[in-house]
Coordinates of C-alpha atoms in Angstrom, one line a residue:
Chain A
M159 CA -41.2 45.9 -115.7
S160 CA -43.0 48.3 -118.2
K161 CA -45.7 50.6 -117.2
I162 CA -48.2 48.9 -119.7
W163 CA -47.4 45.5 -118.3
R164 CA -48.2 46.6 -114.8
K165 CA -51.4 48.2 -115.9
Y166 CA -52.4 45.0 -117.5
R167 CA -51.6 43.1 -114.3
L168 CA -53.9 45.5 -112.5
A169 CA -56.7 45.2 -114.8
E170 CA -56.5 41.4 -114.7
L171 CA -56.7 41.2 -111.0
A172 CA -59.6 43.7 -111.0
S173 CA -61.4 41.8 -113.7
I174 CA -61.2 38.5 -111.8
M175 CA -62.5 40.2 -108.6
K176 CA -65.3 41.6 -110.6
R177 CA -66.1 38.1 -112.0
E178 CA -65.4 39.2 -115.6
H179 CA -63.0 36.4 -116.3
K180 CA -62.5 35.6 -120.0
N181 CA -63.4 32.0 -119.7
N182 CA -67.0 31.1 -120.7
R183 CA -68.9 31.2 -117.4
L184 CA -71.5 28.8 -118.8
V185 CA -69.2 26.3 -119.9
S186 CA -67.3 26.4 -116.5
Y187 CA -70.6 26.2 -114.8
L188 CA -71.6 23.1 -116.7
I189 CA -68.2 21.6 -116.1
N190 CA -68.4 22.3 -112.4
H191 CA -71.9 20.6 -112.3
F192 CA -70.5 17.5 -114.1
N193 CA -67.5 17.3 -111.9
A194 CA -69.6 17.7 -108.8
A195 CA -71.9 15.0 -110.1
I196 CA -69.1 12.6 -110.7
V197 CA -67.5 13.3 -107.3
S198 CA -70.8 12.7 -105.6
L199 CA -71.4 9.4 -107.3
D200 CA -67.7 8.4 -106.4
R201 CA -68.4 9.3 -102.8
I202 CA -71.4 7.0 -102.8
I203 CA -69.7 4.2 -104.5
C204 CA -66.7 4.5 -102.1
T205 CA -68.9 3.8 -99.1
P206 CA -71.1 1.0 -100.3
I207 CA -72.3 -0.3 -97.0
S208 CA -73.3 2.9 -95.4
S209 CA -74.7 4.3 -98.7
L210 CA -76.8 1.2 -99.1
L211 CA -78.1 1.4 -95.5
T212 CA -79.2 5.1 -96.1
I213 CA -80.8 4.1 -99.4
V214 CA -82.7 1.1 -97.9
V215 CA -83.9 3.4 -95.0
I216 CA -85.1 6.1 -97.5
A217 CA -86.7 3.4 -99.6
I218 CA -88.8 1.9 -96.7
A219 CA -89.8 5.4 -95.8
L220 CA -91.0 6.1 -99.3
A221 CA -92.4 2.7 -99.9
L222 CA -94.9 2.9 -97.0
P223 CA -96.9 6.0 -98.2
F224 CA -96.6 5.1 -101.9
G225 CA -97.8 1.5 -101.2
L226 CA -100.8 3.1 -99.5
A227 CA -101.2 5.3 -102.5
V228 CA -101.5 2.3 -104.8
L229 CA -104.1 0.7 -102.3
L230 CA -105.9 4.0 -102.5
Q231 CA -105.7 4.0 -106.3
N232 CA -107.2 0.5 -106.2
A233 CA -109.9 1.6 -103.8
K234 CA -110.8 4.5 -106.2
V235 CA -111.2 2.0 -109.1
L236 CA -113.6 0.0 -106.8
T237 CA -115.7 3.0 -105.9
Q238 CA -115.8 4.2 -109.5
N239 CA -117.3 0.8 -110.4
W240 CA -119.9 1.1 -107.4
D241 CA -120.5 4.7 -108.6
K242 CA -121.9 3.4 -111.7
G243 CA -124.2 1.4 -109.7
T244 CA -125.4 4.6 -107.9
Q245 CA -128.8 5.4 -109.6
I246 CA -131.6 7.7 -108.6
S247 CA -135.1 6.5 -109.4
L248 CA -137.8 9.1 -110.2
Y249 CA -141.2 7.6 -109.9
L250 CA -143.4 9.8 -112.1
K251 CA -147.0 11.0 -111.3
M252 CA -149.8 8.8 -112.5
N253 CA -151.6 9.8 -115.6
L254 CA -148.6 12.2 -116.7
A255 CA -149.3 13.8 -120.0
E256 CA -146.9 12.6 -122.8
T257 CA -145.8 16.2 -123.5
E258 CA -144.8 16.7 -119.7
K259 CA -142.9 13.3 -119.7
Q260 CA -140.9 14.3 -122.8
T261 CA -140.2 17.8 -121.4
L262 CA -138.9 16.1 -118.2
L263 CA -136.8 13.5 -120.2
Q264 CA -135.3 16.4 -122.3
Q265 CA -134.5 18.4 -119.2
L266 CA -132.8 15.5 -117.5
R267 CA -130.7 14.5 -120.5
S268 CA -129.5 18.2 -120.9
D269 CA -128.4 18.3 -117.3
S270 CA -124.5 18.3 -116.9
N271 CA -124.7 16.6 -113.6
I272 CA -126.4 13.4 -115.1
A273 CA -124.5 10.8 -117.0
N274 CA -127.4 8.6 -118.2
V275 CA -131.1 8.8 -118.3
Q276 CA -133.3 5.7 -118.8
Y277 CA -137.0 5.8 -119.0
I278 CA -139.0 2.7 -118.0
S279 CA -142.7 2.8 -119.0
P280 CA -145.5 1.5 -116.9
E281 CA -146.0 -1.4 -119.4
E282 CA -142.1 -2.2 -119.3
G283 CA -142.3 -2.1 -115.5
L284 CA -145.2 -4.6 -115.4
E285 CA -143.6 -6.9 -117.8
T286 CA -140.4 -7.0 -115.7
L287 CA -142.4 -7.5 -112.6
Q288 CA -144.2 -10.4 -114.0
K289 CA -141.1 -11.9 -115.1
S290 CA -139.3 -11.6 -111.7
V291 CA -142.1 -12.4 -109.3
D292 CA -144.7 -14.9 -109.2
V293 CA -147.7 -12.5 -109.0
Q294 CA -149.5 -13.5 -112.2
G295 CA -152.8 -14.3 -110.3
V296 CA -152.8 -11.0 -108.6
L297 CA -151.9 -8.9 -111.6
K298 CA -154.8 -10.5 -113.7
Q299 CA -157.4 -9.3 -111.3
L300 CA -156.3 -5.6 -111.7
Q301 CA -158.4 -3.5 -114.0
E302 CA -155.5 -1.2 -115.0
N303 CA -151.7 -1.1 -114.7
P304 CA -150.9 0.3 -111.3
L305 CA -147.2 1.0 -111.9
P306 CA -146.1 4.5 -112.7
G307 CA -143.4 5.5 -115.3
V308 CA -139.9 5.5 -113.8
V309 CA -136.9 7.5 -114.9
V310 CA -133.5 6.0 -113.8
I311 CA -130.8 8.4 -113.8
T312 CA -127.1 7.8 -113.3
P313 CA -125.3 11.0 -111.8
K314 CA -122.1 12.0 -113.2
V315 CA -120.9 13.5 -109.8
T316 CA -119.6 11.0 -107.3
E317 CA -119.1 13.0 -104.1
P318 CA -122.0 12.2 -101.7
R319 CA -122.9 15.9 -101.0
A320 CA -123.2 16.6 -104.7
V321 CA -125.3 13.5 -105.1
D322 CA -127.6 14.7 -102.3
S323 CA -127.9 17.9 -103.9
L324 CA -129.0 16.3 -107.3
F325 CA -131.4 14.2 -105.1
N326 CA -133.0 17.3 -103.7
I327 CA -133.4 18.8 -107.2
M328 CA -135.1 15.7 -108.6
Q329 CA -137.6 15.7 -105.6
Q330 CA -138.7 19.4 -106.6
L331 CA -139.6 18.4 -110.2
S332 CA -143.4 18.8 -110.7
A333 CA -143.6 15.7 -112.7
V334 CA -142.1 13.4 -110.2
D335 CA -144.1 11.7 -107.5
S336 CA -141.2 10.3 -105.5
V337 CA -137.4 9.8 -105.5
R338 CA -135.3 7.0 -104.3
L339 CA -131.6 6.7 -103.8
D340 CA -129.8 3.9 -102.0
R341 CA -126.5 5.5 -101.1
T342 CA -125.5 4.1 -97.5
W343 CA -122.8 1.8 -98.9
F344 CA -121.7 4.4 -101.5
E345 CA -121.2 7.0 -98.8
R346 CA -119.4 4.7 -96.4
L347 CA -116.9 3.6 -99.1
Y348 CA -116.6 7.2 -100.3
Y349 CA -115.6 8.4 -96.7
L350 CA -113.3 5.4 -96.2
V351 CA -111.5 6.3 -99.4
E352 CA -111.2 9.9 -98.3
F353 CA -109.9 8.7 -94.9
V354 CA -107.2 6.6 -96.7
R355 CA -106.4 9.6 -98.9
H356 CA -105.8 11.7 -95.9
G357 CA -103.8 9.1 -94.2
F358 CA -101.6 8.8 -97.3
L359 CA -101.0 12.5 -97.2
A360 CA -100.2 12.5 -93.5
L361 CA -97.9 9.5 -93.9
L362 CA -96.1 11.1 -96.9
F363 CA -95.5 14.1 -94.8
L364 CA -94.3 12.2 -92.0
F365 CA -92.0 9.9 -93.8
G366 CA -91.0 12.6 -96.1
L367 CA -89.7 14.5 -93.1
G368 CA -87.9 11.2 -92.0
V369 CA -86.2 11.1 -95.4
V370 CA -85.1 14.6 -95.1
F371 CA -83.5 13.9 -91.7
I372 CA -81.9 10.8 -92.9
V373 CA -80.3 12.4 -95.9
G374 CA -79.5 15.4 -93.7
N375 CA -77.7 13.4 -91.2
T376 CA -75.7 11.3 -93.8
I377 CA -74.6 14.5 -95.6
R378 CA -73.6 16.0 -92.2
L379 CA -71.3 13.2 -91.5
A380 CA -69.9 13.5 -95.0
L381 CA -69.4 17.2 -94.4
Q382 CA -67.5 16.4 -91.2
S383 CA -65.2 14.1 -92.9
S384 CA -64.5 16.7 -95.6
S385 CA -64.1 19.6 -93.5
K386 CA -60.3 20.0 -94.4
E387 CA -61.2 19.9 -98.0
I388 CA -64.0 22.4 -97.7
K389 CA -61.6 24.7 -95.7
V390 CA -59.0 24.5 -98.4
F391 CA -61.5 25.1 -101.2
K392 CA -62.7 28.2 -99.5
L393 CA -59.2 29.4 -98.9
I394 CA -58.4 29.2 -102.5
G395 CA -61.6 31.0 -103.6
A396 CA -64.4 28.5 -103.8
N397 CA -67.8 30.0 -103.5
D398 CA -70.5 28.6 -101.5
A399 CA -72.3 27.2 -104.3
Y400 CA -69.2 25.3 -105.5
V401 CA -68.6 23.8 -102.0
R402 CA -72.2 22.7 -101.5
R403 CA -72.8 21.3 -105.0
P404 CA -71.3 17.9 -104.6
F405 CA -73.3 17.4 -101.5
L406 CA -76.5 18.4 -103.0
Y407 CA -75.8 15.9 -105.8
T408 CA -75.2 13.3 -103.1
G409 CA -78.5 14.1 -101.5
L410 CA -80.2 13.9 -104.9
Y411 CA -78.7 10.6 -105.6
Y412 CA -79.8 9.2 -102.3
G413 CA -83.3 10.4 -102.9
V414 CA -83.5 8.9 -106.3
A415 CA -81.9 5.6 -105.4
G416 CA -84.2 5.3 -102.3
A417 CA -87.2 6.0 -104.7
G418 CA -86.0 3.3 -107.1
L419 CA -85.7 0.8 -104.4
A420 CA -89.2 1.9 -103.0
W421 CA -90.7 1.3 -106.3
V422 CA -89.2 -2.2 -106.4
I423 CA -90.7 -2.7 -102.9
V424 CA -94.1 -1.5 -103.8
F425 CA -94.1 -3.5 -107.1
A426 CA -93.2 -6.7 -105.3
A427 CA -95.7 -6.2 -102.6
M428 CA -98.4 -5.7 -105.1
L429 CA -97.4 -8.7 -107.1
W430 CA -97.5 -10.7 -104.0
I431 CA -101.1 -9.5 -102.9
S432 CA -102.4 -9.6 -106.4
V433 CA -103.4 -13.3 -106.4
P434 CA -105.2 -13.3 -103.1
V435 CA -107.0 -10.1 -104.1
H436 CA -108.1 -11.6 -107.4
D437 CA -109.2 -14.7 -105.7
L438 CA -111.2 -12.7 -103.3
A439 CA -112.9 -10.8 -106.1
A440 CA -113.6 -14.0 -108.0
S441 CA -115.3 -15.5 -104.9
Y442 CA -117.8 -12.6 -105.2
G443 CA -118.3 -13.1 -108.8
G444 CA -116.1 -10.2 -109.8
D445 CA -113.1 -9.8 -111.9
F446 CA -111.1 -7.2 -110.2
I447 CA -107.4 -6.9 -111.1
L448 CA -105.1 -5.1 -108.7
Q449 CA -103.7 -1.9 -110.2
R450 CA -100.0 -1.1 -109.8
L451 CA -98.2 2.1 -109.6
D452 CA -98.8 3.9 -112.9
I453 CA -96.3 5.9 -114.9
N454 CA -97.5 9.1 -113.1
G455 CA -97.1 7.4 -109.8
V456 CA -93.6 6.2 -110.5
L457 CA -92.6 9.7 -111.8
T458 CA -94.1 11.3 -108.5
L459 CA -92.2 8.7 -106.5
F460 CA -88.9 9.6 -108.2
G461 CA -89.7 13.2 -107.9
V462 CA -90.5 13.2 -104.4
G463 CA -87.4 11.1 -103.6
A464 CA -85.1 13.5 -105.4
V465 CA -86.6 16.7 -103.9
L466 CA -86.6 15.3 -100.4
G467 CA -83.0 14.1 -100.8
W468 CA -82.0 17.5 -102.1
I469 CA -83.9 19.3 -99.3
G470 CA -82.1 17.1 -96.7
A471 CA -78.8 17.8 -98.2
R472 CA -79.5 21.5 -98.7
L473 CA -80.4 21.8 -95.0
A474 CA -77.3 20.1 -93.7
V475 CA -74.9 22.0 -96.0
M476 CA -76.2 25.4 -95.5
K477 CA -75.2 25.7 -91.9
H478 CA -71.8 24.1 -92.4
V479 CA -70.8 26.0 -95.5
R480 CA -71.7 29.3 -93.9
K481 CA -69.6 28.3 -90.9
N482 CA -66.5 28.0 -92.9
Chain B
M159 CA -57.9 53.8 -105.5
N160 CA -56.9 55.7 -108.4
S161 CA -55.1 53.0 -110.4
S162 CA -52.9 55.7 -111.9
N163 CA -50.8 55.5 -108.7
N164 CA -49.9 51.9 -109.5
N165 CA -50.7 50.5 -105.9
I166 CA -52.1 47.1 -105.8
I167 CA -52.6 47.2 -102.1
E168 CA -53.5 50.1 -100.1
F169 CA -54.3 50.1 -96.3
R170 CA -56.0 53.4 -95.1
N171 CA -56.0 53.7 -91.2
V172 CA -56.8 50.0 -90.7
S173 CA -57.5 48.6 -87.3
K174 CA -58.4 45.1 -86.5
R175 CA -59.8 44.3 -82.9
Y176 CA -60.4 40.6 -82.1
V177 CA -61.4 41.0 -78.5
A178 CA -62.3 44.2 -76.5
Y179 CA -59.4 46.6 -75.9
E180 CA -56.8 44.5 -77.7
D181 CA -56.0 45.7 -81.2
A182 CA -54.2 43.2 -83.4
L183 CA -53.6 46.0 -85.9
K184 CA -53.6 49.8 -85.0
N185 CA -54.3 52.4 -87.5
V186 CA -52.1 50.8 -90.2
N187 CA -51.3 52.7 -93.5
F188 CA -49.2 51.2 -96.2
D189 CA -49.1 50.5 -100.0
L190 CA -47.7 47.9 -102.2
K191 CA -46.9 48.9 -105.6
L192 CA -47.5 46.8 -108.7
G193 CA -44.7 44.4 -109.4
E194 CA -43.2 45.3 -105.9
M195 CA -42.0 42.6 -103.5
A196 CA -41.9 43.4 -99.8
F197 CA -41.4 41.6 -96.5
L198 CA -43.5 41.8 -93.6
T199 CA -41.5 41.3 -90.4
G200 CA -42.1 41.2 -86.6
P201 CA -42.2 39.0 -83.7
S202 CA -45.0 36.5 -83.1
G203 CA -48.4 38.3 -82.3
A204 CA -47.0 41.5 -84.2
G205 CA -50.0 41.3 -86.5
K206 CA -48.3 39.9 -89.6
S207 CA -50.8 37.1 -90.3
T208 CA -53.8 39.4 -89.4
L209 CA -52.6 41.9 -92.1
L210 CA -52.5 39.1 -94.6
K211 CA -55.8 37.7 -93.5
L212 CA -57.2 41.2 -94.1
I213 CA -56.1 41.4 -97.5
A214 CA -57.4 37.9 -98.3
A215 CA -60.7 38.8 -96.7
M216 CA -60.3 36.0 -94.1
E217 CA -60.9 38.6 -91.6
E218 CA -62.8 41.9 -91.7
S219 CA -61.2 45.1 -90.6
T220 CA -62.6 46.9 -87.5
L221 CA -61.8 50.5 -88.9
G222 CA -60.3 51.8 -91.9
D223 CA -60.2 51.0 -95.7
I224 CA -58.4 48.2 -97.4
I225 CA -58.1 48.7 -101.3
V226 CA -57.0 45.9 -103.5
A227 CA -56.5 46.5 -107.3
G228 CA -58.7 49.6 -106.9
Q229 CA -61.6 47.9 -105.0
N230 CA -62.4 48.4 -101.3
I231 CA -62.6 44.9 -99.9
S232 CA -63.3 46.0 -96.3
H233 CA -66.8 44.7 -96.3
L234 CA -67.1 42.2 -99.1
S235 CA -70.1 39.9 -99.6
R236 CA -69.4 36.2 -99.5
S237 CA -69.3 35.9 -103.2
G238 CA -67.0 38.9 -103.4
V239 CA -64.7 37.2 -100.9
A240 CA -64.5 34.1 -103.1
S241 CA -63.9 36.2 -106.1
L242 CA -61.1 38.0 -104.3
R243 CA -59.4 34.9 -103.2
R244 CA -59.6 33.2 -106.7
A245 CA -57.8 36.4 -107.9
L246 CA -55.0 36.1 -105.4
G247 CA -52.4 33.7 -104.9
M248 CA -51.8 32.5 -101.4
V249 CA -49.0 30.4 -99.8
F250 CA -49.6 29.1 -96.3
Q251 CA -47.2 28.0 -93.6
D252 CA -48.5 24.5 -93.6
A253 CA -49.0 24.4 -97.3
Q254 CA -52.7 23.4 -96.9
L255 CA -52.7 20.7 -99.4
L256 CA -55.5 18.1 -99.9
E257 CA -54.0 14.7 -98.9
N258 CA -56.3 12.5 -101.0
Y259 CA -55.4 14.6 -104.1
T260 CA -52.4 14.2 -106.2
V261 CA -50.0 17.0 -106.7
Y262 CA -51.4 17.8 -110.1
E263 CA -54.9 17.8 -108.7
N264 CA -53.8 20.1 -105.8
V265 CA -52.1 22.6 -108.2
A266 CA -55.0 22.5 -110.6
L267 CA -57.6 23.4 -108.1
P268 CA -57.5 27.3 -108.5
L269 CA -57.7 26.8 -112.2
T270 CA -60.7 24.6 -111.9
L271 CA -62.3 27.3 -109.7
L272 CA -61.6 29.9 -112.4
G273 CA -63.4 27.7 -115.0
F274 CA -60.2 26.7 -117.1
R275 CA -60.7 23.9 -119.4
E276 CA -58.8 20.6 -118.9
K277 CA -56.3 21.3 -121.7
D278 CA -55.7 24.8 -120.5
I279 CA -55.4 23.4 -116.9
S280 CA -52.7 20.9 -117.9
S281 CA -50.8 23.7 -119.9
R282 CA -50.5 25.7 -116.8
V283 CA -49.9 23.1 -114.1
Q284 CA -47.0 21.4 -115.6
P285 CA -44.9 24.7 -116.0
A286 CA -45.9 25.7 -112.4
L287 CA -44.5 22.4 -111.1
E288 CA -41.5 22.7 -113.3
L289 CA -40.8 26.1 -111.9
V290 CA -40.9 24.8 -108.3
G291 CA -38.7 21.8 -109.3
L292 CA -41.5 19.1 -109.0
G293 CA -42.2 18.5 -112.6
D294 CA -41.6 14.7 -112.2
K295 CA -43.8 14.4 -109.1
A296 CA -47.2 15.5 -110.6
R297 CA -48.9 12.0 -110.1
R298 CA -47.6 11.5 -106.5
Y299 CA -50.0 12.2 -103.6
A300 CA -49.3 15.1 -101.6
T301 CA -48.7 13.1 -98.4
A302 CA -45.9 11.2 -100.2
L303 CA -43.9 14.3 -100.3
S304 CA -41.3 15.8 -97.9
I305 CA -42.4 19.0 -96.0
G306 CA -40.2 21.1 -98.2
E307 CA -41.8 19.6 -101.4
Q308 CA -45.3 20.1 -100.0
Q309 CA -44.5 23.8 -99.5
R310 CA -43.4 23.9 -103.1
V311 CA -46.6 22.3 -104.2
G312 CA -48.3 25.2 -102.1
I313 CA -46.4 27.7 -104.1
A314 CA -47.1 26.0 -107.4
R315 CA -50.9 26.0 -106.7
A316 CA -50.6 29.6 -105.7
I317 CA -49.0 30.7 -109.0
A318 CA -50.5 28.3 -111.5
H319 CA -53.3 30.8 -112.4
K320 CA -50.6 33.6 -112.8
P321 CA -52.0 35.9 -110.0
P322 CA -50.9 39.6 -110.1
L323 CA -50.6 39.5 -106.3
L324 CA -49.0 36.6 -104.2
L325 CA -49.4 36.5 -100.4
A326 CA -47.2 34.2 -98.4
D327 CA -47.6 33.7 -94.5
E328 CA -44.4 32.4 -93.2
P329 CA -43.7 30.2 -96.4
T330 CA -40.3 29.1 -94.9
G331 CA -41.4 28.7 -91.4
N332 CA -41.2 24.8 -91.5
L333 CA -38.1 24.5 -93.7
D334 CA -34.4 24.1 -93.0
P335 CA -32.3 27.1 -94.0
A336 CA -31.0 25.7 -97.2
L337 CA -34.5 24.9 -98.3
A338 CA -35.8 28.2 -97.1
A339 CA -33.3 30.1 -99.0
E340 CA -34.2 28.0 -102.2
I341 CA -37.9 29.0 -101.7
M342 CA -37.0 32.6 -101.2
Q343 CA -35.1 32.5 -104.3
L344 CA -38.2 31.0 -106.1
F345 CA -40.3 34.2 -104.9
I346 CA -37.6 36.5 -106.2
E347 CA -37.9 34.7 -109.6
L348 CA -41.7 35.0 -109.5
N349 CA -41.3 38.8 -108.7
K350 CA -39.1 39.2 -111.8
T351 CA -42.1 38.0 -113.9
G352 CA -44.1 41.0 -112.7
M353 CA -45.9 39.5 -109.8
S354 CA -46.5 41.6 -106.7
I355 CA -45.5 39.6 -103.6
L356 CA -46.0 40.3 -99.9
I357 CA -44.2 37.8 -97.6
A358 CA -44.8 37.7 -93.9
T359 CA -41.7 36.2 -92.1
H360 CA -40.1 36.4 -88.7
D361 CA -36.8 35.1 -90.1
L362 CA -34.8 38.4 -90.5
S363 CA -31.6 36.4 -91.3
L364 CA -33.1 35.1 -94.4
I365 CA -34.0 38.4 -95.8
A366 CA -31.3 40.5 -94.5
S367 CA -29.1 40.2 -97.6
L368 CA -32.1 40.8 -99.8
H369 CA -32.6 44.3 -101.1
Y370 CA -36.4 44.5 -100.8
R371 CA -38.7 46.8 -98.6
I372 CA -39.2 45.5 -95.2
L373 CA -42.3 46.5 -93.3
S374 CA -41.8 45.8 -89.6
L375 CA -44.8 45.3 -87.4
K376 CA -44.6 45.7 -83.7
E377 CA -47.7 45.2 -81.5
G378 CA -50.0 45.9 -84.4
S379 CA -48.4 49.0 -85.8
F380 CA -45.5 49.7 -88.2
A381 CA -42.4 50.5 -86.5
S382 CA -40.9 53.8 -87.7

């Protein structure tokens, strides 16, 4: 064997050890990913019953918090409608000069916390009163209009504390005699929605943890049944990433498939309760249509499923791969 | 290592201790030159497998330096270990084949790990199988082969990526004498292509007639 040939062999070995192999690393990386993705899919298809059971359990775990999220979304739509009805009435001082009134209205209209300002003059107020209540006899005996001018404002803010703050500011206005706000129901509904929102987050955390453990356990079993394969791979030079990649894809697939099934479950449940909800709203004279999971919600569901599946697989595979 | 000395393996005062006060290898020094083939012999427990495991980074030395192709591999990172093993060819006593893979797929594994494309893989796997006399069994599953054939598949897998260094741990241990001689002849042919080969065997009768360097281990040290 020639000296040059020997040198070449030594350089070749050294270059492989330094990971400077001539093959395109990006291409091989992509090929390895593609292969791992196919192998993982094949692994799931080859064990249809156990895979389906895992997917169903993940789907139920995801459907519960996301179903609650849809209900929350609907509750928010309801509160938004009610928020529109939340108005603060400012009763102006009697005999308020026109310039003072105009200044006040201008001030209110330029306030960023106020969505709408409506002025009801004493004459308009009296006219409305005459139409709505049978007090014609009493009013005719009055020498002058006893009603003050009223400014009805609709706040932009919905959070009760912010509405309170706006209410207090309105009370301090010099042109205003008194201020009224009926917020009891609004507050109750707001805090109910907040309670449900926190419940959703708590459920998402708990069931998310459940998904991580379900996927983790499934991957752990898959790792045990592939222990010889992993051992051989490691013996011939597979790195940790190569070994764990198919299992990470498996976790990802489980998460995404579980999310897909969860979406179907939530969709079916919403469809099922939409008719009675519509009937209930109609009985109150409303026309409420139940909202379904919107595109952002669907994307979030799939994203959460994929991430949880991946985390579960990653946790299971981390210990096992290091052990070999 | 200074590569000008043409050593592919160097052991410098290497010791390996598995349990307290029991050295599997004691202050071992040896070199394997590029293109050289050598036999590592000794009774069971002499440290042959330990020495090969140290070269393949399946074990870490307790003391001393191990240099392969100019790089000290005594304390490699996990990715460094993987890179080293990809660069080597290894033949194991029990072949270590994947049962649910075909012969072709088993042999293709190291090439896949090295990032070869499919057409390059097939252009290397088939010649490797032809070399070990299994060119017609590429589509068979490893479990459908005899022990001798499985061992040859293991050799094909070890040489498919044309490694400069081949390590073999008792490659003929499970084979009858005729088949063992056949496998040994295969190693000689591979060595003629320039491959450096280190073979651990306890079968002295098999190598007695061969004119290659013999490194005799006894209780963890080279016999004088």
